[in-house]
Coordinates of C-alpha atoms in Angstrom, one line a residue:
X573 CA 0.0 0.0 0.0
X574 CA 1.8 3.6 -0.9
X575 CA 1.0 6.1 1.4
X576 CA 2.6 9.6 1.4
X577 CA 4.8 10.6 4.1
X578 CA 3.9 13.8 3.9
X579 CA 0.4 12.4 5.3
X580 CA 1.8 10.2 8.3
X581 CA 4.3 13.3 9.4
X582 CA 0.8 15.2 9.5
X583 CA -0.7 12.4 11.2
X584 CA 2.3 12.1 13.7
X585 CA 2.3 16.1 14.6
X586 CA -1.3 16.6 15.0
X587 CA -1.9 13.2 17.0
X588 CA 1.2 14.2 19.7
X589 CA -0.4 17.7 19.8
X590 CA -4.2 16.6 20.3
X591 CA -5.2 19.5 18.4
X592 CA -5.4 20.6 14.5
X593 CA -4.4 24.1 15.3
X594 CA -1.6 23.5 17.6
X595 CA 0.2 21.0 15.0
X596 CA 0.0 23.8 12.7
X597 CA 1.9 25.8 15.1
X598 CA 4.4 23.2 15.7
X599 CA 4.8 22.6 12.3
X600 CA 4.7 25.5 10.4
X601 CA 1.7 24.3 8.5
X602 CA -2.0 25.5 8.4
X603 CA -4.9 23.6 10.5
X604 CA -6.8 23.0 7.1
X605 CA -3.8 21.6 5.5
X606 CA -3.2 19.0 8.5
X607 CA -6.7 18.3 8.1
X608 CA -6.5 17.2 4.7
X609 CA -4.0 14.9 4.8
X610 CA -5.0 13.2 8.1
X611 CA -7.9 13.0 5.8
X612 CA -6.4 11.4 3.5
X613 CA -4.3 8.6 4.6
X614 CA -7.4 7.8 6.5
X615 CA -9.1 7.0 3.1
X616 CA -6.3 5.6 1.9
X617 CA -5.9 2.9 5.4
X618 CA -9.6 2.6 5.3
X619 CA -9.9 3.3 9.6
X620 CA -10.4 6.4 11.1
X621 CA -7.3 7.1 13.1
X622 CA -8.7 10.3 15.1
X623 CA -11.6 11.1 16.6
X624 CA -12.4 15.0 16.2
X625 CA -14.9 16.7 18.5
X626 CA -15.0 20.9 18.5
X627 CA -12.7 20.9 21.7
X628 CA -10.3 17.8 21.3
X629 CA -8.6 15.7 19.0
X630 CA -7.7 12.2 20.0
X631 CA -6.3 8.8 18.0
X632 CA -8.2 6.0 18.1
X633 CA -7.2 2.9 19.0
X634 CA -5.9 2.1 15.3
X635 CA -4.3 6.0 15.7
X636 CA -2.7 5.1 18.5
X637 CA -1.3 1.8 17.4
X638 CA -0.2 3.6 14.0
X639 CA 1.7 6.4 16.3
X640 CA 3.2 4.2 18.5
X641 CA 4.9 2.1 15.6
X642 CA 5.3 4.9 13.3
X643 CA 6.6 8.3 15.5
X644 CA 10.4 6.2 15.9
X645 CA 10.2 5.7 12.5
X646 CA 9.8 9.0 10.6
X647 CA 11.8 10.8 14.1
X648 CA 14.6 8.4 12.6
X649 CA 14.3 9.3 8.8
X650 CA 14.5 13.0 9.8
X651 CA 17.7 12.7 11.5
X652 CA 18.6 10.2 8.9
X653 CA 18.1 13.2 6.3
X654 CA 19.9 15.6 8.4
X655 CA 23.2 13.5 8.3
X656 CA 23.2 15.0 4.7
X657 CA 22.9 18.7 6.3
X658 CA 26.2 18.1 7.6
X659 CA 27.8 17.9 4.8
X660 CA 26.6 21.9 3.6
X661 CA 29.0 24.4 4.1
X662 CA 26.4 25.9 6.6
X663 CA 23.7 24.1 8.6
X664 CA 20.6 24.7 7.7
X665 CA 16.7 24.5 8.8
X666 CA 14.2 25.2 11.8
X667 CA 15.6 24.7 15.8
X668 CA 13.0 24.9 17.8
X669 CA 13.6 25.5 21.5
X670 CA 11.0 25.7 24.6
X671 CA 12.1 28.0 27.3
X672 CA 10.5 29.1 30.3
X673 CA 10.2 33.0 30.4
X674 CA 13.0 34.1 32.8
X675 CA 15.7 32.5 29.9
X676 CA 13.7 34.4 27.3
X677 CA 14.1 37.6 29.2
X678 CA 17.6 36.8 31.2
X679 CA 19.6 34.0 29.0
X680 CA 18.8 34.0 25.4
X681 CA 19.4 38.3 24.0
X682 CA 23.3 37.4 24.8
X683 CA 23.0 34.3 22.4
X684 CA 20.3 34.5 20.3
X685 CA 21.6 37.7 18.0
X686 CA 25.0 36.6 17.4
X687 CA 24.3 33.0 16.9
X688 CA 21.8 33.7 14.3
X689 CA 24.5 36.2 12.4
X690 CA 26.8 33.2 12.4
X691 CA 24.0 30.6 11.3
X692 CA 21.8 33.1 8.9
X693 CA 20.2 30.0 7.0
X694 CA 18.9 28.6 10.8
X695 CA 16.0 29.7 11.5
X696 CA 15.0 29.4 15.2
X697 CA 11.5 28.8 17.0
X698 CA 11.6 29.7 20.8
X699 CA 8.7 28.7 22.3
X700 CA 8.0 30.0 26.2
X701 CA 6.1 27.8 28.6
X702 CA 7.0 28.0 32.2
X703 CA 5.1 24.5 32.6
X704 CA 7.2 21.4 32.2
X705 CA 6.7 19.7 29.0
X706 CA 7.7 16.8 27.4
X707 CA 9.5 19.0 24.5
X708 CA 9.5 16.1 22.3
X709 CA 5.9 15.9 22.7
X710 CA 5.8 19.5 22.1
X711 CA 7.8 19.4 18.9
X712 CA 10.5 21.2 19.8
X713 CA 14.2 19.9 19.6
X714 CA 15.4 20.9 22.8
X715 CA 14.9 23.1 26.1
X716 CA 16.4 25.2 28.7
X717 CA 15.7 24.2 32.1
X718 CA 16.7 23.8 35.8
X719 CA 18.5 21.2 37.1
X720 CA 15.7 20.3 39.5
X721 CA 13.4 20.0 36.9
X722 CA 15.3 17.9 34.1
X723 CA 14.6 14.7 33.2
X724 CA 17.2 11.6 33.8
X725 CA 17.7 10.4 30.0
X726 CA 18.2 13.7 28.9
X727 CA 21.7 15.3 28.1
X728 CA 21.9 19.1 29.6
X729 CA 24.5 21.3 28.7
X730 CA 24.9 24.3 30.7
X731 CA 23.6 27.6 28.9
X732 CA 24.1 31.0 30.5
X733 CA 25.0 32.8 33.8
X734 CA 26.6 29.3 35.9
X735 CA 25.3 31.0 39.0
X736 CA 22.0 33.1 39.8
X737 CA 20.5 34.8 42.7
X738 CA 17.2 35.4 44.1
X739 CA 16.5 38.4 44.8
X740 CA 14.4 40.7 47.3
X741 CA 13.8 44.3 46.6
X742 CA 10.7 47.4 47.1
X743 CA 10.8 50.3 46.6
X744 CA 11.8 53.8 48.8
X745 CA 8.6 54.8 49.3
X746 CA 7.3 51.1 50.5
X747 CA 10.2 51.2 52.8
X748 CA 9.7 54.5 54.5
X749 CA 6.6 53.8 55.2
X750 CA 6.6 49.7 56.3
X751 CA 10.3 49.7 57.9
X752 CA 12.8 47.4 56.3
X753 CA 12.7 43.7 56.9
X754 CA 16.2 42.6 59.2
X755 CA 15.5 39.3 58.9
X756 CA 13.3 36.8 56.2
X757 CA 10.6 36.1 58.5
X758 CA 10.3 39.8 59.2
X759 CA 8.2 39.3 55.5
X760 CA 5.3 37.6 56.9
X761 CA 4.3 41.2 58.8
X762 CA 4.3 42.4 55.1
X763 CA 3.2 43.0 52.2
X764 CA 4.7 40.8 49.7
X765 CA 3.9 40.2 45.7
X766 CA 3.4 36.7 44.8
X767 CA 4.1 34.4 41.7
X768 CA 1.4 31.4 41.4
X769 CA 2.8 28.3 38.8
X770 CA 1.0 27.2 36.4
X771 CA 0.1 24.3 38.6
X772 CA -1.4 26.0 40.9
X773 CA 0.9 25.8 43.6
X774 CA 2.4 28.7 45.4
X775 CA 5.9 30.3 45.0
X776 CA 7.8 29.6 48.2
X777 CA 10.7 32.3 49.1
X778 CA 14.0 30.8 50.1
X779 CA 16.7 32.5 51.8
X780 CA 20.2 31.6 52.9
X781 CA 23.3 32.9 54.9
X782 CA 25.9 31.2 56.8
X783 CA 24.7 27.8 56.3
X784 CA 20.7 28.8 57.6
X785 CA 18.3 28.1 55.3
X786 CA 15.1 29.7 55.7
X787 CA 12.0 29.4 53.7
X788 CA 8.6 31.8 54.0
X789 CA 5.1 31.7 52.4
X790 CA 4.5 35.6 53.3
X791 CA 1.0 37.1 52.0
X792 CA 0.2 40.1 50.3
X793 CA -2.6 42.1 47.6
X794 CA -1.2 40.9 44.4
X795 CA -0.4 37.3 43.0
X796 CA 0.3 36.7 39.4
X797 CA 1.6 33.9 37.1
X798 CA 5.1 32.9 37.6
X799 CA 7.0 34.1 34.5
X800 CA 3.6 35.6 32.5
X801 CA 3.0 37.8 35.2
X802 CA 6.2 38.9 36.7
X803 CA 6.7 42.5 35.0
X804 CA 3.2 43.2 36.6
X805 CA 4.3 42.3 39.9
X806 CA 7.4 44.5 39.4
X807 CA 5.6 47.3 38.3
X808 CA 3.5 47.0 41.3
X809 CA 6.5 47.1 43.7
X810 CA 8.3 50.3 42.1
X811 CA 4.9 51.9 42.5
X812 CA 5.2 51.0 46.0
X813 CA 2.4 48.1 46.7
X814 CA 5.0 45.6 48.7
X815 CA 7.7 43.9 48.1
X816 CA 9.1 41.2 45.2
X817 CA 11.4 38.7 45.5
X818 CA 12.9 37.0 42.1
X819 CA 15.9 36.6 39.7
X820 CA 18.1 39.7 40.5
X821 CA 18.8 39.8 36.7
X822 CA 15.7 40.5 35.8
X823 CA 15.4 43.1 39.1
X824 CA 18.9 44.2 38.3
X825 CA 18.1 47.4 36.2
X826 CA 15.6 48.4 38.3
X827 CA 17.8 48.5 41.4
X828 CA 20.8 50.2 39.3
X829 CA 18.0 52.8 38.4
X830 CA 17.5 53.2 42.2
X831 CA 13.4 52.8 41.8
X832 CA 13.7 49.6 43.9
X833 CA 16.3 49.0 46.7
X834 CA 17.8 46.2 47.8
X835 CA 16.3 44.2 51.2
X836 CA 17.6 41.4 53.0
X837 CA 20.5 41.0 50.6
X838 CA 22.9 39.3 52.8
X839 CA 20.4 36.5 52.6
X840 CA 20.4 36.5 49.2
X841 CA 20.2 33.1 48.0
X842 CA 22.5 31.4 44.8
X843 CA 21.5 28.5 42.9
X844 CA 23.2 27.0 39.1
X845 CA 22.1 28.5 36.2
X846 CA 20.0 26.8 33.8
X847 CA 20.7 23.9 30.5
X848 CA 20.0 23.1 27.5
X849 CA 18.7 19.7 27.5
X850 CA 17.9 17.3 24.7
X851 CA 16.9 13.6 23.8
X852 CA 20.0 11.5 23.9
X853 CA 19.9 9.9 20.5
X854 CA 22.0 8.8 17.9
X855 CA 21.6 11.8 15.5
X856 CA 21.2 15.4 16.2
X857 CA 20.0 17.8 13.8
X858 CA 22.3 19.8 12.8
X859 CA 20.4 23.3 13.9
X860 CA 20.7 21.5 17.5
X861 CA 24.4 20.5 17.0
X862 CA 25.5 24.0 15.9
X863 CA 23.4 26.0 18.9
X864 CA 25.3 23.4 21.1
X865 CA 28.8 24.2 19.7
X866 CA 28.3 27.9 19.9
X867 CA 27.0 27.9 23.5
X868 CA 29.8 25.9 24.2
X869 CA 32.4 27.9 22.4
X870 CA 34.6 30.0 24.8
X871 CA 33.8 33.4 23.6
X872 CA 29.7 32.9 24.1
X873 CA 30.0 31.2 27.4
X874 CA 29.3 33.1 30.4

């Protein structure tokens, strides 16, 4: 039976995505498109292989045998293909990376701008979810995480700053009217600006010094989305609502400008910077392989 792979790769992407339109995201394609040739090879097979309702898309049990069987298959025939890349004087074609905000904002300006001067026929997807995702799953080639929050049988490299800081600032007005905090659990008598994950679960502050480790859950009038909401939750503490406590990168300008002021920085706490993390496979694409030789070049490392 001939079947087009141009049908099964649509059948693959929207299948792993559960959803016409998201595949066309992932995939650079349109929904219709997608659409047509699930369409087709359906005819073709003579099964359905997914049920579509208005909300959801999901395989059927055939679709789900046919994934299972085929997704090794065609992931193999694409790095099979990209061998041949390698041998062009310059890589070429589509990297596409899932980040959670705070290396959008604090790791990637450094890299991204001179990497793509060096690799202008690379064309590069970042993709920002501050939810952990199966970036496989998500069609994307690789991701930047934290080390807590990477999976075993992946490979990390390390990508940007080796060492962070949380940090705890507010503004001069806040101050001169609360009183400064002398110690962290000083915080719980104020008010304090909040980030909620996209779990639901609460941001926890966590401060060290000397070997003490101490952890609040202070309250306060604002809570926004971890990463989404976070310039909000700054703005809110240079106008002088309470106090925010996050990557001292991202706070850094503000406190250089003098808007916010340091608090509590002796107990500021450090923790290793983030990776780049990928499947550990037998071929990677060559987009991939060049983004990991330049962050690992001397002159782009931190």
């Amino acid at each position: 039976m001939k079947v087009d792979l141009g049908d099964l790769n649509a059948f693959v992407v929207v299948a792993r995505a559960r959803s016409f339109r998201e595949g066309a995201r992932l995939s650079g394609s349109s929904a219709s498109s997608l659409s047509d040739a699930v369409r087709r090879l359906e005819e073709r097979l003579g099964v359905r292989l997914l049920n579509r309702t208005t909300r959801s898309v999901v395989p059927t049990e055939a679709g789900e045998g046919l994934l299972e069987r085929l997704a090794p298959v065609l992931t193999e025939m694409e790095a099979a293909l990209d061998v041949v890349n390698g041998f062009r004087s310059r890589p070429a074609g589509v990297l596409r990376l899932n980040v959670p905000i705070s290396a959008s904002r604090l790791v990637l300006p450094r890299i991204v701008p001179p990497f793509l001067a060096a690799y202008p026929d690379i064309h590069l997807e970042v993709i920002t979810e501050d939810s952990f995702v199966d970036v496989i799953a998500a069609g994307c080639d690789a991701g930047i995480r934290y080390d807590e929050r990477l999976e075993q049988d992946m490979i990390a490299v390390p990508i940007g700053p080796r060492v962070q800081r949380h940090a705890t600032a507010a503004s001069p007005a806040y101050l001169e009217r609360h009183g400064r905090p002398e110690h962290p659990r000083d915080l719980l008598r104020h008010a304090c600006l909040r980030g909620r994950f996209a779990s639901g679960a609460m941001t926890l502050w966590e401060f060290e010094r000397d070997g003490e480790v101490v952890t609040v859950e202070p309250t306060g009038p604002l809570i926004v989305r971890a990463g989404g909401g976070t310039d909000l939750a700054v703005d809110a503490a240079i106008a002088g609502t309470g106090i925010v406590h996050l990557f001292e990168d991202w706070l850094r300008p503000h406190l250089d400008s003098g808007v916010l002021v340091p608090v509590l920085e002796p107990w500021w706490q450090p923790f290793p910077g983030p990776f780049l993390y990928y499947p550990g496979r037998r071929f990677v694409p060559a987009p991939l392989r060049a983004f990991i030789d330049f962050i690992k070049a001397p002159e782009t490392a931190p």
